[in-house]
Amino acid sequence: MRVMHWSLAGAVALAWTTQQLPGDWFEMHVACGYIALVVACTRIVWGFVGTRHARFTSFVRGPAAILRYSRSLFHAGSEKYSGHNPLGALMVVLLLCLVVAQATTGLFANDQVSNVGPLFGCVGANKSDYLSGIHRMLSTAILLIVLLHVMAAVGYLLFKRTNLIQPMITGYKPATSVALGSGIAASRIWLASLIAGFLSLALAVVVHNAPPASLAL
C-alpha cells in the first residue's frame, strides 16, 4: 500500500512539474504518465484482491455513512477506523478515477507544439486536441483534490490530534486506532508486483503496436 501510495504521488507530482518547467521534458512527462497509469490500475485491482484493509469492500461506504461520519467530525470521539474512514475512502476512489482518466487521455494527447502522445496515431489530430483539453482540465482537478487531501491530513493532526501522515510513512497505526484482530498478517507484495508487472507489459504491448503518429496527420 505504501509503495503504491508514494509511487503514485511521486509520478503525479513529477508529471505536473515537467509540464511547468521550461525546456523539453515531454519524454519524462510521458514516462511519469505510464507509471501513474500502471500504479493507479494496480491499486484498483488491489482493491478487489488485495489485503483486508486495501479492499474496497472494507472501506468504501454509502452516502449515509459518509454524511454520518462528516457530522461526527465536529464532535469529540468520532468513530475510528482501522483503514480509511468514509471521507478518506471517497477521496481514494475519486483520485484513482481521476488519475486513470488523466493518464489515459494523456496517451492520445499532444502539446499543441511538436510532441504527441504514444497513441496519437489511433485518434488523429482533431480528437487528440479534444482529449488534450480534457487532459489539462483533469490536471487542474487532480491538483485541487491533492491539495484538499494534504489540508485534510494537516487538519486531522491539528484539530483532531489524529496523525494520518505517520501511517502513510511507516505503515502502522497506534493500537488505540485499530480494532482487535484487524491487523494484517502479510502484505503480499509478490501479488501486487505480479499485477503491476502484467499491467506494465499490457501497456507496453499497446504502445508498441500503436500506429505511427504520422499516419494520423
Coordinates of C-alpha atoms in Angstrom, one line a residue, residues 4-194:
M4 CA 1.7 2.3 -4.4
H5 CA 0.7 5.4 -2.5
W6 CA 4.1 7.1 -2.7
S7 CA 4.9 5.8 -6.2
L8 CA 1.6 7.3 -7.4
A9 CA 2.2 10.6 -5.5
G10 CA 5.7 10.8 -7.0
A11 CA 4.6 10.1 -10.5
V12 CA 1.8 12.6 -10.4
A13 CA 4.0 15.3 -8.8
L14 CA 6.8 14.8 -11.3
A15 CA 4.3 14.7 -14.3
W16 CA 2.9 18.1 -13.1
T17 CA 6.4 19.5 -12.6
T18 CA 7.6 18.5 -16.1
Q19 CA 4.7 20.4 -17.5
Q20 CA 5.7 23.6 -15.7
L21 CA 9.5 23.5 -16.3
P22 CA 11.0 25.4 -19.3
G23 CA 12.6 23.2 -22.0
D24 CA 11.6 19.9 -23.4
W25 CA 10.6 17.4 -20.6
F26 CA 8.0 15.6 -22.7
E27 CA 9.6 12.2 -22.6
M28 CA 9.9 12.3 -18.8
H29 CA 6.3 13.5 -18.7
V30 CA 5.1 10.6 -20.7
A31 CA 7.2 8.2 -18.6
C32 CA 5.5 9.6 -15.4
G33 CA 2.2 9.1 -17.1
Y34 CA 3.0 5.4 -17.7
I35 CA 3.9 4.9 -14.1
A36 CA 0.8 6.7 -12.8
L37 CA -1.4 4.7 -15.0
V38 CA 0.1 1.4 -14.1
V39 CA 0.2 2.2 -10.3
A40 CA -3.4 3.5 -10.3
C41 CA -4.7 0.5 -12.2
T42 CA -2.7 -1.8 -9.9
R43 CA -4.3 -0.1 -6.9
I44 CA -7.8 -0.6 -8.4
V45 CA -7.2 -4.3 -9.0
W46 CA -5.7 -4.5 -5.5
G47 CA -9.0 -3.1 -4.2
F48 CA -10.6 -6.4 -5.1
V49 CA -7.8 -9.0 -4.5
G50 CA -5.5 -7.2 -2.0
T51 CA -5.1 -7.3 1.7
R52 CA -8.0 -6.8 4.1
H53 CA -7.9 -3.0 4.6
A54 CA -6.9 -2.4 0.9
R55 CA -10.1 -3.9 -0.4
F56 CA -12.9 -1.5 -1.4
T57 CA -15.4 -3.6 0.4
S58 CA -13.6 -2.9 3.7
F59 CA -13.7 0.9 3.5
V60 CA -16.0 2.2 0.8
R61 CA -19.2 3.4 2.3
G62 CA -22.5 4.7 1.1
P63 CA -23.8 8.3 1.3
A64 CA -25.5 7.8 4.7
A65 CA -22.2 6.6 6.3
I66 CA -20.2 9.5 4.7
L67 CA -22.7 12.0 6.0
R68 CA -22.8 10.5 9.5
Y69 CA -19.0 10.5 9.7
S70 CA -18.8 14.0 8.4
R71 CA -21.2 15.2 11.1
S72 CA -19.2 13.4 13.8
L73 CA -16.0 15.3 12.9
F74 CA -17.4 18.3 14.7
H75 CA -17.8 16.3 17.9
A76 CA -15.3 14.7 20.3
G77 CA -14.8 11.0 20.0
S78 CA -15.7 10.4 16.3
E79 CA -15.6 6.8 15.2
K80 CA -12.2 5.3 14.5
Y81 CA -11.4 3.1 11.5
S82 CA -8.5 0.6 11.1
G83 CA -8.4 1.5 7.4
H84 CA -9.7 4.5 5.5
N85 CA -12.6 6.5 7.1
P86 CA -15.6 7.1 4.8
L87 CA -14.4 10.5 3.7
G88 CA -10.9 9.2 3.1
A89 CA -12.3 6.3 1.1
L90 CA -14.3 8.8 -1.1
M91 CA -11.1 10.7 -1.8
V92 CA -9.2 7.5 -2.6
V93 CA -11.8 6.4 -5.2
L94 CA -12.0 9.9 -6.7
L95 CA -8.3 10.3 -7.0
L96 CA -7.8 6.9 -8.6
C97 CA -10.6 7.6 -11.1
L98 CA -9.1 11.0 -11.9
V99 CA -5.5 9.7 -12.3
V100 CA -6.6 6.8 -14.6
A101 CA -8.6 9.2 -16.7
Q102 CA -5.8 11.8 -16.8
A103 CA -3.1 9.2 -17.7
T104 CA -5.4 7.6 -20.3
T105 CA -6.2 10.8 -22.1
G106 CA -2.5 11.7 -22.0
L107 CA -1.8 8.7 -24.2
F108 CA -3.7 10.4 -27.0
A109 CA -2.9 14.0 -26.3
N110 CA -0.5 16.5 -27.8
D111 CA 1.2 19.6 -26.5
Q112 CA 0.0 21.8 -29.3
V113 CA 3.6 22.3 -30.5
S114 CA 5.5 19.2 -31.7
N115 CA 5.1 16.4 -29.2
V116 CA 2.3 13.8 -29.3
G117 CA 1.2 11.0 -27.0
P118 CA 2.1 7.4 -27.9
L119 CA -1.4 6.6 -29.1
F120 CA -1.9 9.8 -31.1
G121 CA -2.0 7.8 -34.2
C122 CA -5.1 5.9 -33.1
V123 CA -7.3 9.1 -33.0
G124 CA -5.8 11.8 -35.2
A125 CA -5.3 15.5 -34.7
N126 CA -8.9 16.6 -34.0
K127 CA -9.7 14.0 -31.4
S128 CA -6.3 14.4 -29.9
D129 CA -6.9 18.2 -29.4
Y130 CA -10.3 17.4 -27.7
L131 CA -8.6 14.8 -25.4
S132 CA -5.8 17.2 -24.7
G133 CA -8.3 19.7 -23.4
I134 CA -9.8 17.1 -21.1
H135 CA -6.2 16.1 -20.1
R136 CA -5.5 19.7 -19.0
M137 CA -8.8 20.0 -17.1
L138 CA -8.2 16.8 -15.2
S139 CA -4.7 18.0 -14.3
T140 CA -6.3 21.0 -12.5
A141 CA -8.9 18.8 -10.8
I142 CA -6.2 16.4 -9.5
L143 CA -4.1 19.3 -8.2
L144 CA -7.2 20.6 -6.3
I145 CA -8.0 17.2 -4.8
V146 CA -4.4 16.6 -3.8
L147 CA -4.3 20.0 -2.0
L148 CA -7.5 19.1 -0.2
H149 CA -6.0 15.7 0.7
V150 CA -3.0 17.4 2.3
M151 CA -5.1 20.0 4.1
A152 CA -7.3 17.3 5.5
A153 CA -4.3 15.3 6.8
V154 CA -3.0 18.5 8.5
G155 CA -6.4 19.4 9.8
Y156 CA -6.8 16.0 11.4
L157 CA -3.4 16.4 13.1
L158 CA -4.0 19.9 14.4
F159 CA -7.7 19.7 15.4
K160 CA -8.4 16.0 15.9
R161 CA -5.0 15.1 17.3
T162 CA -5.0 12.2 14.8
N163 CA -1.8 11.6 12.9
L164 CA -2.8 10.3 9.5
I165 CA 0.6 11.1 8.0
Q166 CA 2.7 8.7 10.1
P167 CA 0.8 5.6 9.0
M168 CA 1.3 6.6 5.3
I169 CA 5.0 6.6 6.0
T170 CA 5.5 3.7 8.4
G171 CA 2.5 1.5 7.5
Y172 CA 1.5 1.3 11.2
K173 CA -1.3 2.8 13.2
P174 CA -1.4 3.2 17.0
A175 CA -3.1 0.2 18.7
T176 CA -5.8 2.5 20.1
S177 CA -6.9 3.3 16.5
V178 CA -7.1 -0.4 15.4
A179 CA -9.8 -2.8 16.3
L180 CA -8.8 -6.0 18.0
G181 CA -8.0 -8.7 15.4
S182 CA -8.0 -6.4 12.5
G183 CA -4.3 -6.4 11.8
I184 CA -2.7 -7.7 8.6
A185 CA -0.6 -10.8 8.8
A186 CA 1.2 -10.4 5.4
S187 CA 1.3 -7.6 2.8
R188 CA 1.5 -10.0 -0.2
I189 CA 3.9 -7.7 -2.0
W190 CA 4.6 -10.6 -4.5
L191 CA 1.0 -10.5 -5.7
A192 CA 1.0 -6.7 -6.1
S193 CA 4.2 -6.9 -8.0
L194 CA 2.8 -9.6 -10.3

